[in-house]
mmCIF file of C-alpha atoms in Angstrom:
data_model
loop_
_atom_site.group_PDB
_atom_site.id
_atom_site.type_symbol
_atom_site.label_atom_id
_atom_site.label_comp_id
_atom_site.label_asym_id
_atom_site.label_seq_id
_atom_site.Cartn_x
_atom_site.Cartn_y
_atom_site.Cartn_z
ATOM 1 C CA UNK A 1 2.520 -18.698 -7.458
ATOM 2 C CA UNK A 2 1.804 -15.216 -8.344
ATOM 3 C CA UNK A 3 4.214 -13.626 -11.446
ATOM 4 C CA UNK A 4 5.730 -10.411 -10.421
ATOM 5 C CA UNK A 5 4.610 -6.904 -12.109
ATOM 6 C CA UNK A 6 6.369 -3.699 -12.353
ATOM 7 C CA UNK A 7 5.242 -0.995 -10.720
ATOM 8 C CA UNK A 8 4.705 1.657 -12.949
ATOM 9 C CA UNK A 9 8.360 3.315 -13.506
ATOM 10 C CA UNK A 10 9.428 2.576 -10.210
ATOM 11 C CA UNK A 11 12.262 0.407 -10.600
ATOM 12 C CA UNK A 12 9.930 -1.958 -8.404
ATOM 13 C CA UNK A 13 9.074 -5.665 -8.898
ATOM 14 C CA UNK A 14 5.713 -6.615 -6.727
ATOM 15 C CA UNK A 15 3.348 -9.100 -7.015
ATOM 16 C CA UNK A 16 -0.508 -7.865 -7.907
ATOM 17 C CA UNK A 17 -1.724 -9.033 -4.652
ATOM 18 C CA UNK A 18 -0.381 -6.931 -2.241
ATOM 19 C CA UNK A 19 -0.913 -7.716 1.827
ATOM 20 C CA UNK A 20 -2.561 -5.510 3.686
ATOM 21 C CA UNK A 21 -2.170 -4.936 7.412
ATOM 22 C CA UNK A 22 -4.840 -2.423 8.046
ATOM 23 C CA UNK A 23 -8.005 -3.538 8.005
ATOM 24 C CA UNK A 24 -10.252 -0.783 10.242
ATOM 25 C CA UNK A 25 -6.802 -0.106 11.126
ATOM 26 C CA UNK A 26 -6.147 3.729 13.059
ATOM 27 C CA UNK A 27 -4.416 4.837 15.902
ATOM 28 C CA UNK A 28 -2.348 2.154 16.364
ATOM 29 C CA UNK A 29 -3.848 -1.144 15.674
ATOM 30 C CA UNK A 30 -5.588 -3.022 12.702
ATOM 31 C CA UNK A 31 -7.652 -6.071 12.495
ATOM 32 C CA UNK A 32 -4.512 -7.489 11.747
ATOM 33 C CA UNK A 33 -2.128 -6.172 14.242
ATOM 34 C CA UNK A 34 -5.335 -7.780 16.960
ATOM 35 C CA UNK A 35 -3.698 -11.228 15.661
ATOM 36 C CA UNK A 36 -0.726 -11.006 17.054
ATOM 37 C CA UNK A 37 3.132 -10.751 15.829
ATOM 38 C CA UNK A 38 3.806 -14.064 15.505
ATOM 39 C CA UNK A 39 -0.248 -14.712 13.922
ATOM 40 C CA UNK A 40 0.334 -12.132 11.114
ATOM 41 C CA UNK A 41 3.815 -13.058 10.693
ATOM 42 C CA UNK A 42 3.034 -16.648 10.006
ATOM 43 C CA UNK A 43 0.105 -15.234 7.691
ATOM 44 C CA UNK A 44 2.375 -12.898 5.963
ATOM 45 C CA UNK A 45 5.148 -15.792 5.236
ATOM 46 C CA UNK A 46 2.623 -18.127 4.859
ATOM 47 C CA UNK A 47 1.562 -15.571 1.947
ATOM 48 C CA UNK A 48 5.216 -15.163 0.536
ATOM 49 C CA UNK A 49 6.262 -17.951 -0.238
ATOM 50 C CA UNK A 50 2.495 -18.734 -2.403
ATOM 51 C CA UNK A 51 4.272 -15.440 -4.466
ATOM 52 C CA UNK A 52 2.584 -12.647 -2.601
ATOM 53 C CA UNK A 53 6.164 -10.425 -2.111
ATOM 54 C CA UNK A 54 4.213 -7.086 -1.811
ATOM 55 C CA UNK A 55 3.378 -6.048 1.657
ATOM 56 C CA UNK A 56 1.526 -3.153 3.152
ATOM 57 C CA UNK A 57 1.876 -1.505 6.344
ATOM 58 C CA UNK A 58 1.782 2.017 8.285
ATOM 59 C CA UNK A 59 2.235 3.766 11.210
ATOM 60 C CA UNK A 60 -1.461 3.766 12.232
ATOM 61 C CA UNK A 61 -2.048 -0.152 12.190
ATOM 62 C CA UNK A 62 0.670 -0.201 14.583
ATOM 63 C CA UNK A 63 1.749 -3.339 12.417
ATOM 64 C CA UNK A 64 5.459 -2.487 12.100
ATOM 65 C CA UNK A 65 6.541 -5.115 14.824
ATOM 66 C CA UNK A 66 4.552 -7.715 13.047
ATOM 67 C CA UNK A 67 6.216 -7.306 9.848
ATOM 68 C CA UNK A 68 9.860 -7.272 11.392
ATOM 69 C CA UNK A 69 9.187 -10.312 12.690
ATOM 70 C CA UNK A 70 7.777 -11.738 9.471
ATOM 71 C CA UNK A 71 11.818 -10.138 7.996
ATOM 72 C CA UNK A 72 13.451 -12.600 10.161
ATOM 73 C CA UNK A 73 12.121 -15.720 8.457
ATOM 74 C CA UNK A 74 12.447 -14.179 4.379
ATOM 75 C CA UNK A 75 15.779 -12.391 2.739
ATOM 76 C CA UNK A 76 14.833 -8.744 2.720
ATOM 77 C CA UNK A 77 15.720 -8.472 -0.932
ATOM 78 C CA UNK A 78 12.629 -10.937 -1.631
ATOM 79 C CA UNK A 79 9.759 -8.771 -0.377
ATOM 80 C CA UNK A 80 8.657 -5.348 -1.307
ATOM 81 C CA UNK A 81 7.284 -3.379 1.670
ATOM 82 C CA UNK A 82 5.150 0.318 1.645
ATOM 83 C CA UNK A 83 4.730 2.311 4.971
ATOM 84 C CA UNK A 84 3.382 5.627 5.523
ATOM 85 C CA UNK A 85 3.168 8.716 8.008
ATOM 86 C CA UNK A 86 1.262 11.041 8.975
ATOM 87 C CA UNK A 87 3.079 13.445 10.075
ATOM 88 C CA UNK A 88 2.596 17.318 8.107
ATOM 89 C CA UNK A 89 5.837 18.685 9.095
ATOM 90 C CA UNK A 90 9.407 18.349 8.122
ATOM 91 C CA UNK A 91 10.401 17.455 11.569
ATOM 92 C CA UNK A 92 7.688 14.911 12.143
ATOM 93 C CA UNK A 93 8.334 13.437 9.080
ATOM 94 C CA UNK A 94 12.241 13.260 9.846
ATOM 95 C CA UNK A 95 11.552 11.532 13.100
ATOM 96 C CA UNK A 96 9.110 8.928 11.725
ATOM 97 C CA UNK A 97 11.440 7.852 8.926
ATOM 98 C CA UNK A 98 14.156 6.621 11.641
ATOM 99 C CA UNK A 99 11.622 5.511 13.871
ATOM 100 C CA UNK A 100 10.252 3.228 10.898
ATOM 101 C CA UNK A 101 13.710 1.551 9.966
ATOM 102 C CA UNK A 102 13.788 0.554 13.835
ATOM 103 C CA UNK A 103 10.610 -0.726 14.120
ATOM 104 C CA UNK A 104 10.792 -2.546 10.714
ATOM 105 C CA UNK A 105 13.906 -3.795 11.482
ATOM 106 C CA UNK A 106 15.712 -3.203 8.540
ATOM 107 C CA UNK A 107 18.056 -0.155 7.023
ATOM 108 C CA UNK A 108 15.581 0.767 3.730
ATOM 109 C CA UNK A 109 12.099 0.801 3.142
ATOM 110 C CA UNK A 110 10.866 0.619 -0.295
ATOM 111 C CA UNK A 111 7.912 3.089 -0.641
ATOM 112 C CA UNK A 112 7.417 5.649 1.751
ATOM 113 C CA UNK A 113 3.690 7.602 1.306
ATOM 114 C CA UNK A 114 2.302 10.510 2.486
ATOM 115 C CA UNK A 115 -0.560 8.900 4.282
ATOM 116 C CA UNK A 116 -4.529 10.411 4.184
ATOM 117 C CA UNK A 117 -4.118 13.628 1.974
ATOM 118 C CA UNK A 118 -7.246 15.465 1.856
ATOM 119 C CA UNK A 119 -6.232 18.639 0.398
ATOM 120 C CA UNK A 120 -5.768 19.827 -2.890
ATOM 121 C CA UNK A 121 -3.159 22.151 -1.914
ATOM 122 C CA UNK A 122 -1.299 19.471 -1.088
ATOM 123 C CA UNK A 123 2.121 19.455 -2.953
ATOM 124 C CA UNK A 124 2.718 23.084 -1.682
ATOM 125 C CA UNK A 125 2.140 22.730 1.897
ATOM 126 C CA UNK A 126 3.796 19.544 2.106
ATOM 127 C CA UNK A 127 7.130 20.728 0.241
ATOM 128 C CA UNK A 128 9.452 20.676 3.191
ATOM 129 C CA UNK A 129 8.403 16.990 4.230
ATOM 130 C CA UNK A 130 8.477 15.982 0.585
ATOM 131 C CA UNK A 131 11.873 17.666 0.078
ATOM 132 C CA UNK A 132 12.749 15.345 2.998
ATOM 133 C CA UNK A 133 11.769 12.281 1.144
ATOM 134 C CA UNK A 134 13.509 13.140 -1.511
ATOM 135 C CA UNK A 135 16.788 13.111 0.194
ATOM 136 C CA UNK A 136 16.178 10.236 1.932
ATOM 137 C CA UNK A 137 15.140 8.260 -1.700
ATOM 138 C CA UNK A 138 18.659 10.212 -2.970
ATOM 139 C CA UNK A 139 20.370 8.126 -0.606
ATOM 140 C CA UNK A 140 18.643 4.921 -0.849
ATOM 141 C CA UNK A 141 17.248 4.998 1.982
ATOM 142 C CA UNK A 142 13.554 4.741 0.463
ATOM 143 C CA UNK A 143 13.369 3.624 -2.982
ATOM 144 C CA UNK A 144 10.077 5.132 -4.176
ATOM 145 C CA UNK A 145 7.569 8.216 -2.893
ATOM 146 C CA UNK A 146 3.955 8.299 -3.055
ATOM 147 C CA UNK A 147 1.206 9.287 -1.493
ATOM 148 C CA UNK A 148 -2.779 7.842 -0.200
ATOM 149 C CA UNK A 149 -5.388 9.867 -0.618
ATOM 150 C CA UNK A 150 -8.831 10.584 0.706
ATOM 151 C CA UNK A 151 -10.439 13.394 -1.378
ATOM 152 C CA UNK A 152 -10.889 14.211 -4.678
ATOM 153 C CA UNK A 153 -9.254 17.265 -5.108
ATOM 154 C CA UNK A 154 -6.253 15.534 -3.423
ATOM 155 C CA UNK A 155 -5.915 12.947 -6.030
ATOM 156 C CA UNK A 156 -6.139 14.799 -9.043
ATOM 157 C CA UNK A 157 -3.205 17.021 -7.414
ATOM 158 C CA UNK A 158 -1.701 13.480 -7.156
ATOM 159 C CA UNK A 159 -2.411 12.889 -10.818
ATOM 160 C CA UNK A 160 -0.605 16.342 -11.467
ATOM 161 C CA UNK A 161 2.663 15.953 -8.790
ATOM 162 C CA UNK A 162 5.956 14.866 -10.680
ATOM 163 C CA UNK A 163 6.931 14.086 -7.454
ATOM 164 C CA UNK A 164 4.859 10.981 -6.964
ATOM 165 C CA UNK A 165 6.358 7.579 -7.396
ATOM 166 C CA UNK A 166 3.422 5.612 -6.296
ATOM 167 C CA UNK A 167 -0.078 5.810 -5.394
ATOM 168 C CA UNK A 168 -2.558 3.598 -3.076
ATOM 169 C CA UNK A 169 -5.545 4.411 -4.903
ATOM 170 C CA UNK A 170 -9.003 3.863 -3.578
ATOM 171 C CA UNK A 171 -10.946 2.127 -6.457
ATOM 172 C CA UNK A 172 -14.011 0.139 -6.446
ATOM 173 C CA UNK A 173 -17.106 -0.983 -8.281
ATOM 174 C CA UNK A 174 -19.629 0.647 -5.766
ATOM 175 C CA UNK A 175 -17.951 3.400 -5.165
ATOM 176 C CA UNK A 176 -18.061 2.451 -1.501
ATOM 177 C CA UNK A 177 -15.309 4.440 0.592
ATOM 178 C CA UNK A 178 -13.889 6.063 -2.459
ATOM 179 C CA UNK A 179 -12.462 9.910 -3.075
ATOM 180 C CA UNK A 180 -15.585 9.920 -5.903
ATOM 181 C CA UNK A 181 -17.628 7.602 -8.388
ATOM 182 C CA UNK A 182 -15.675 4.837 -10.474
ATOM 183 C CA UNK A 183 -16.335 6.590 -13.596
ATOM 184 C CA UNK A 184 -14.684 9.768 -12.340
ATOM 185 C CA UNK A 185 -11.519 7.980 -10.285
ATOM 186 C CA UNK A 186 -10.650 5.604 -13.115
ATOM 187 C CA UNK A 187 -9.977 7.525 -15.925
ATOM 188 C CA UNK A 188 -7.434 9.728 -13.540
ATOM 189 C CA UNK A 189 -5.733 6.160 -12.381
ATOM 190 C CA UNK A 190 -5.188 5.509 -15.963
ATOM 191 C CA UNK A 191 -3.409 8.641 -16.520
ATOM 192 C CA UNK A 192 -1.171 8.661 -13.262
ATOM 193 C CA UNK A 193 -0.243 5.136 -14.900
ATOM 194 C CA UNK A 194 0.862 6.573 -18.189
ATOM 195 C CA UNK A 195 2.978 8.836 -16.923
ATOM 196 C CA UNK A 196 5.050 6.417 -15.120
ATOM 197 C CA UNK A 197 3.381 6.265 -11.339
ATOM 198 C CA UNK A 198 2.562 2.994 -9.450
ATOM 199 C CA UNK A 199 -0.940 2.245 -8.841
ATOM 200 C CA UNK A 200 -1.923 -0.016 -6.428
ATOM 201 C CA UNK A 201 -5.468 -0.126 -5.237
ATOM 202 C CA UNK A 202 -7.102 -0.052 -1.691
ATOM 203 C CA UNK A 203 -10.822 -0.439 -0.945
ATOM 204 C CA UNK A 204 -11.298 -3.004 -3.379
ATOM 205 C CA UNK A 205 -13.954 -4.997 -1.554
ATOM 206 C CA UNK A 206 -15.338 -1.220 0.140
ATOM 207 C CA UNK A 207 -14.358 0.340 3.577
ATOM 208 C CA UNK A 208 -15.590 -2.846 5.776
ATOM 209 C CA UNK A 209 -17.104 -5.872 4.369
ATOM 210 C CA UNK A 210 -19.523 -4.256 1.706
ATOM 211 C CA UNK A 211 -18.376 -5.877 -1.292
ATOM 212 C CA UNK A 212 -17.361 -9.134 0.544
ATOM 213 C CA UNK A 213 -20.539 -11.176 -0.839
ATOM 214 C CA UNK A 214 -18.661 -11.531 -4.105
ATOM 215 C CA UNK A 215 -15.197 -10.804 -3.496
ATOM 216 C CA UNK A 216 -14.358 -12.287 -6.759
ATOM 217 C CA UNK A 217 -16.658 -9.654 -8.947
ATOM 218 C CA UNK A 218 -14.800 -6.831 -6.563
ATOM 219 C CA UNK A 219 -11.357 -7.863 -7.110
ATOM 220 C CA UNK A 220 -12.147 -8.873 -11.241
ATOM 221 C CA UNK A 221 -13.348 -5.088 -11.236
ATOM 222 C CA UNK A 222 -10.290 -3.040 -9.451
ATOM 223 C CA UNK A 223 -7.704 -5.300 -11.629
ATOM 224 C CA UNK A 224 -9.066 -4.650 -14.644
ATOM 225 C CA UNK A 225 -8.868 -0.651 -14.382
ATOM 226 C CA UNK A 226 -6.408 0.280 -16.867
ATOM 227 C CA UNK A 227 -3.292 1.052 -14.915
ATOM 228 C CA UNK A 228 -3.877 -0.764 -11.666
ATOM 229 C CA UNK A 229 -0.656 -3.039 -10.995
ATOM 230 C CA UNK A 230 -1.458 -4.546 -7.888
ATOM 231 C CA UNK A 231 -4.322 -4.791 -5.070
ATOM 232 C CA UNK A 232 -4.039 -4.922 -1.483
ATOM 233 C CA UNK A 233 -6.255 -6.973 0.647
ATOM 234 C CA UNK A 234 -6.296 -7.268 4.121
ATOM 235 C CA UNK A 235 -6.210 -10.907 4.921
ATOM 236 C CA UNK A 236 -6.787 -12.903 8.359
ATOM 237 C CA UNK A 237 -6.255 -16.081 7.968
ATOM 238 C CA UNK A 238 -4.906 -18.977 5.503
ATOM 239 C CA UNK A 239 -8.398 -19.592 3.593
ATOM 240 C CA UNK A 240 -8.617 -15.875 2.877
ATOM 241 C CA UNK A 241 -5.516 -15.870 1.527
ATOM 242 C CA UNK A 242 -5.378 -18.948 -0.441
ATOM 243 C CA UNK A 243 -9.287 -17.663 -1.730
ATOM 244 C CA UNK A 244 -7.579 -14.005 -2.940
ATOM 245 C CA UNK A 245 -4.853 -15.853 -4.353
ATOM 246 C CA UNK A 246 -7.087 -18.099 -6.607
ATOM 247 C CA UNK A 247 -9.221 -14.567 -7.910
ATOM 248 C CA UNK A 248 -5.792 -13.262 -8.860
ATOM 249 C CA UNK A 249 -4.083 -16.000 -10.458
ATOM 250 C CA UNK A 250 -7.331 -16.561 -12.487
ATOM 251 C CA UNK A 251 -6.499 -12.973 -13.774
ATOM 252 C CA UNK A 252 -3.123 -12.948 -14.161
ATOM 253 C CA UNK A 253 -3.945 -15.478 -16.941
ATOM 254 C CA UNK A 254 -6.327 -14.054 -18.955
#
Protein backbone atom coordinates (compact mmCIF):
# COMPACT_ATOMS: atom_id res chain seq x y z
CA UNK A 1 0.00 0.00 0.00
CA UNK A 2 1.04 3.32 -1.14
CA UNK A 3 1.01 6.33 1.84
CA UNK A 4 -0.88 9.30 0.69
CA UNK A 5 0.97 12.81 -0.11
CA UNK A 6 -0.33 16.24 -0.20
CA UNK A 7 -0.49 17.94 -3.09
CA UNK A 8 1.25 20.97 -2.83
CA UNK A 9 -1.33 23.51 -1.00
CA UNK A 10 -4.18 22.01 -2.48
CA UNK A 11 -6.14 20.79 0.27
CA UNK A 12 -5.60 17.37 -1.71
CA UNK A 13 -4.55 13.93 -0.38
CA UNK A 14 -3.20 11.59 -3.48
CA UNK A 15 -1.11 8.86 -3.64
CA UNK A 16 2.46 9.41 -5.68
CA UNK A 17 1.45 7.00 -8.25
CA UNK A 18 -1.13 8.46 -10.06
CA UNK A 19 -3.19 6.31 -12.99
CA UNK A 20 -3.07 7.36 -16.14
CA UNK A 21 -5.67 6.77 -18.83
CA UNK A 22 -4.00 8.27 -21.80
CA UNK A 23 -1.45 6.54 -23.13
CA UNK A 24 -1.10 7.83 -27.11
CA UNK A 25 -4.38 8.95 -26.05
CA UNK A 26 -6.15 12.00 -28.58
CA UNK A 27 -9.29 12.50 -30.09
CA UNK A 28 -11.15 10.36 -28.19
CA UNK A 29 -9.48 7.21 -27.24
CA UNK A 30 -6.25 6.04 -25.34
CA UNK A 31 -4.43 2.84 -25.17
CA UNK A 32 -6.43 2.49 -22.28
CA UNK A 33 -9.86 3.44 -23.24
CA UNK A 34 -8.96 0.36 -26.39
CA UNK A 35 -9.40 -2.02 -23.16
CA UNK A 36 -12.60 -1.59 -22.57
CA UNK A 37 -14.90 -0.08 -19.59
CA UNK A 38 -15.18 -2.86 -17.66
CA UNK A 39 -10.99 -3.87 -18.57
CA UNK A 40 -9.78 -0.46 -17.23
CA UNK A 41 -12.25 -0.38 -14.58
CA UNK A 42 -11.15 -3.64 -13.11
CA UNK A 43 -7.44 -2.26 -13.67
CA UNK A 44 -8.22 0.96 -12.05
CA UNK A 45 -9.91 -0.83 -8.81
CA UNK A 46 -7.64 -3.43 -9.05
CA UNK A 47 -5.07 -0.38 -8.56
CA UNK A 48 -7.10 1.28 -5.63
CA UNK A 49 -7.39 -0.79 -3.37
CA UNK A 50 -3.08 -1.67 -3.65
CA UNK A 51 -3.28 2.43 -2.45
CA UNK A 52 -3.14 4.01 -5.86
CA UNK A 53 -6.31 6.70 -5.05
CA UNK A 54 -5.02 9.23 -7.69
CA UNK A 55 -6.51 8.87 -11.08
CA UNK A 56 -6.01 10.63 -14.35
CA UNK A 57 -8.28 11.19 -17.11
CA UNK A 58 -9.46 13.78 -19.95
CA UNK A 59 -11.64 14.55 -22.50
CA UNK A 60 -9.35 13.37 -25.34
CA UNK A 61 -8.79 9.65 -24.09
CA UNK A 62 -12.40 9.46 -24.25
CA UNK A 63 -11.86 7.52 -20.84
CA UNK A 64 -14.62 9.25 -18.83
CA UNK A 65 -17.09 6.20 -19.15
CA UNK A 66 -14.38 3.93 -17.97
CA UNK A 67 -13.74 5.72 -14.88
CA UNK A 68 -17.57 6.09 -13.93
CA UNK A 69 -17.77 2.72 -14.05
CA UNK A 70 -14.66 2.13 -11.97
CA UNK A 71 -16.98 5.00 -9.24
CA UNK A 72 -19.55 2.41 -8.90
CA UNK A 73 -17.39 -0.21 -7.19
CA UNK A 74 -15.18 2.59 -4.67
CA UNK A 75 -16.84 5.52 -2.30
CA UNK A 76 -16.16 8.67 -4.26
CA UNK A 77 -14.62 10.30 -1.23
CA UNK A 78 -11.71 7.55 -1.51
CA UNK A 79 -10.25 8.48 -4.91
CA UNK A 80 -8.87 11.68 -6.21
CA UNK A 81 -9.65 12.21 -9.92
CA UNK A 82 -8.02 15.13 -12.58
CA UNK A 83 -9.77 15.79 -16.00
CA UNK A 84 -9.10 18.35 -18.48
CA UNK A 85 -10.51 20.34 -21.61
CA UNK A 86 -9.65 21.73 -24.31
CA UNK A 87 -11.80 24.00 -25.02
CA UNK A 88 -10.29 28.08 -25.40
CA UNK A 89 -13.48 29.75 -24.81
CA UNK A 90 -15.70 30.57 -21.94
CA UNK A 91 -18.58 28.87 -23.51
CA UNK A 92 -16.74 25.73 -24.46
CA UNK A 93 -15.34 25.51 -21.31
CA UNK A 94 -18.90 25.99 -19.56
CA UNK A 95 -20.31 23.19 -21.62
CA UNK A 96 -17.49 20.69 -20.99
CA UNK A 97 -17.60 21.13 -17.22
CA UNK A 98 -21.38 19.75 -17.15
CA UNK A 99 -20.72 17.43 -19.76
CA UNK A 100 -17.78 15.98 -17.50
CA UNK A 101 -19.91 15.53 -14.19
CA UNK A 102 -22.32 13.38 -16.55
CA UNK A 103 -19.96 11.39 -18.06
CA UNK A 104 -17.98 10.86 -14.78
CA UNK A 105 -20.89 10.17 -13.07
CA UNK A 106 -20.52 12.08 -10.15
CA UNK A 107 -21.50 15.90 -8.92
CA UNK A 108 -17.55 17.25 -8.32
CA UNK A 109 -14.44 16.67 -9.89
CA UNK A 110 -11.35 17.34 -8.04
CA UNK A 111 -8.86 19.04 -10.45
CA UNK A 112 -9.98 20.51 -13.47
CA UNK A 113 -6.80 21.60 -16.04
CA UNK A 114 -6.48 23.57 -18.83
CA UNK A 115 -5.29 20.86 -21.11
CA UNK A 116 -2.12 21.38 -23.90
CA UNK A 117 -1.16 25.14 -23.34
CA UNK A 118 1.35 26.15 -25.76
CA UNK A 119 1.38 29.77 -25.38
CA UNK A 120 3.01 32.03 -23.22
CA UNK A 121 0.31 34.44 -23.35
CA UNK A 122 -1.62 32.14 -21.83
CA UNK A 123 -3.18 33.50 -18.54
CA UNK A 124 -4.50 36.56 -20.55
CA UNK A 125 -6.23 34.95 -23.32
CA UNK A 126 -7.60 32.33 -21.27
CA UNK A 127 -9.12 34.78 -18.49
CA UNK A 128 -12.76 34.31 -19.28
CA UNK A 129 -12.49 30.35 -19.17
CA UNK A 130 -10.30 30.62 -16.10
CA UNK A 131 -12.71 33.10 -14.47
CA UNK A 132 -15.14 30.23 -15.16
CA UNK A 133 -13.17 27.79 -13.17
CA UNK A 134 -12.94 29.83 -10.60
CA UNK A 135 -16.57 30.00 -9.96
CA UNK A 136 -17.10 26.66 -10.42
CA UNK A 137 -14.02 25.78 -7.61
CA UNK A 138 -16.06 28.79 -5.46
CA UNK A 139 -18.82 26.50 -5.37
CA UNK A 140 -17.24 23.24 -4.92
CA UNK A 141 -17.87 22.08 -7.78
CA UNK A 142 -14.02 21.49 -8.69
CA UNK A 143 -11.74 21.53 -5.87
CA UNK A 144 -8.44 22.55 -7.47
CA UNK A 145 -7.30 24.40 -11.04
CA UNK A 146 -4.35 23.71 -13.02
CA UNK A 147 -3.15 23.48 -16.10
CA UNK A 148 -0.77 20.83 -18.73
CA UNK A 149 1.51 22.23 -20.71
CA UNK A 150 3.40 21.68 -23.91
CA UNK A 151 5.90 24.56 -24.43
CA UNK A 152 8.26 26.28 -22.63
CA UNK A 153 7.17 29.59 -22.59
CA UNK A 154 3.80 28.14 -21.41
CA UNK A 155 5.18 26.69 -18.32
CA UNK A 156 7.17 29.31 -17.01
CA UNK A 157 3.81 31.49 -17.39
CA UNK A 158 2.53 28.50 -15.32
CA UNK A 159 5.35 28.98 -12.85
CA UNK A 160 4.25 32.77 -12.72
CA UNK A 161 0.04 32.29 -12.63
CA UNK A 162 -1.38 32.66 -8.97
CA UNK A 163 -4.12 31.12 -10.43
CA UNK A 164 -2.72 27.64 -10.74
CA UNK A 165 -3.57 24.99 -8.23
CA UNK A 166 -1.89 22.16 -9.92
CA UNK A 167 0.32 21.25 -12.64
CA UNK A 168 0.90 17.91 -14.85
CA UNK A 169 4.36 18.56 -15.55
CA UNK A 170 6.29 16.84 -18.26
CA UNK A 171 9.63 15.74 -16.60
CA UNK A 172 12.08 13.21 -17.57
CA UNK A 173 15.67 12.06 -17.57
CA UNK A 174 16.09 12.17 -21.46
CA UNK A 175 14.34 14.89 -22.03
CA UNK A 176 12.20 12.81 -24.36
CA UNK A 177 8.71 14.59 -25.09
CA UNK A 178 9.43 17.39 -22.72
CA UNK A 179 8.60 21.45 -22.98
CA UNK A 180 12.80 21.66 -22.72
CA UNK A 181 15.98 19.87 -21.17
CA UNK A 182 15.77 18.45 -17.47
CA UNK A 183 18.17 20.91 -16.28
CA UNK A 184 16.04 23.80 -17.50
CA UNK A 185 12.31 22.22 -16.48
CA UNK A 186 13.41 21.15 -13.01
CA UNK A 187 14.56 23.97 -11.35
CA UNK A 188 11.04 25.81 -12.50
CA UNK A 189 9.06 22.54 -10.96
CA UNK A 190 10.84 23.22 -7.81
CA UNK A 191 9.71 26.69 -7.63
CA UNK A 192 5.95 26.16 -8.71
CA UNK A 193 6.28 23.67 -5.61
CA UNK A 194 7.40 26.30 -3.18
CA UNK A 195 4.91 28.45 -3.78
CA UNK A 196 2.21 26.12 -2.95
CA UNK A 197 1.22 24.38 -6.56
CA UNK A 198 0.77 20.58 -7.10
CA UNK A 199 3.18 18.90 -9.24
CA UNK A 200 2.52 15.82 -10.65
CA UNK A 201 4.59 14.52 -13.48
CA UNK A 202 3.71 13.07 -16.99
CA UNK A 203 6.20 11.63 -19.50
CA UNK A 204 8.12 9.95 -17.00
CA UNK A 205 9.13 6.92 -19.04
CA UNK A 206 9.12 9.53 -22.54
CA UNK A 207 6.21 10.08 -25.08
CA UNK A 208 5.90 6.16 -26.11
CA UNK A 209 8.01 3.49 -24.76
CA UNK A 210 11.52 5.28 -24.85
CA UNK A 211 12.49 5.02 -21.40
CA UNK A 212 10.62 1.67 -20.86
CA UNK A 213 14.02 -0.48 -20.87
CA UNK A 214 14.54 0.67 -17.30
CA UNK A 215 11.42 1.93 -16.06
CA UNK A 216 12.78 1.82 -12.64
CA UNK A 217 15.89 4.42 -13.41
CA UNK A 218 12.91 6.66 -15.19
CA UNK A 219 10.54 6.68 -12.42
CA UNK A 220 13.72 6.90 -9.50
CA UNK A 221 14.59 10.10 -11.68
CA UNK A 222 11.04 12.11 -12.03
CA UNK A 223 10.38 11.32 -8.10
CA UNK A 224 13.29 12.58 -6.95
CA UNK A 225 12.89 16.22 -8.61
CA UNK A 226 12.45 18.43 -5.78
CA UNK A 227 8.78 19.22 -5.72
CA UNK A 228 7.29 16.37 -7.68
CA UNK A 229 4.38 14.80 -5.44
CA UNK A 230 3.13 12.23 -7.54
CA UNK A 231 3.68 10.44 -11.11
CA UNK A 232 1.26 9.23 -13.48
CA UNK A 233 1.74 6.15 -15.47
CA UNK A 234 -0.35 4.75 -17.88
CA UNK A 235 -0.84 1.17 -16.97
CA UNK A 236 -2.45 -1.90 -18.99
CA UNK A 237 -2.57 -4.58 -17.15
CA UNK A 238 -2.07 -6.13 -13.47
CA UNK A 239 1.87 -6.88 -13.83
CA UNK A 240 2.41 -3.28 -14.91
CA UNK A 241 0.79 -2.13 -12.17
CA UNK A 242 1.94 -4.30 -9.46
CA UNK A 243 5.80 -3.59 -11.26
CA UNK A 244 5.12 0.55 -10.86
CA UNK A 245 3.87 -0.07 -7.56
CA UNK A 246 7.06 -1.91 -6.32
CA UNK A 247 9.47 1.26 -7.99
CA UNK A 248 7.32 3.55 -5.86
CA UNK A 249 7.00 1.94 -2.66
CA UNK A 250 10.82 1.34 -2.82
CA UNK A 251 10.89 5.24 -2.84
CA UNK A 252 8.45 6.16 -0.65
CA UNK A 253 10.86 4.54 1.89
CA UNK A 254 13.95 5.96 1.43
Amino acid sequence: MLDPVDLGLTGLSVSPLCFGTGTQGWNGRSNQSDLGIDRLAYLLNFAHERGVTFWDTADQYGTHPHLAEALRQVSRDRVTITTKTVSRDTAGVKKDIERFLRELGTDYIDIVLLHCMTSADWPAEMEGPMDLLSEYKERGVIRALGVSNHDFGAFCATAESDWVDVVLARINYAGHAMDDTPDKVAPIIEKMAQSGKGIYGMKVVGGGSELTGDPGRAIRYSMAVPGVHSIVLGMMDEAQIEENLGFVGELALV
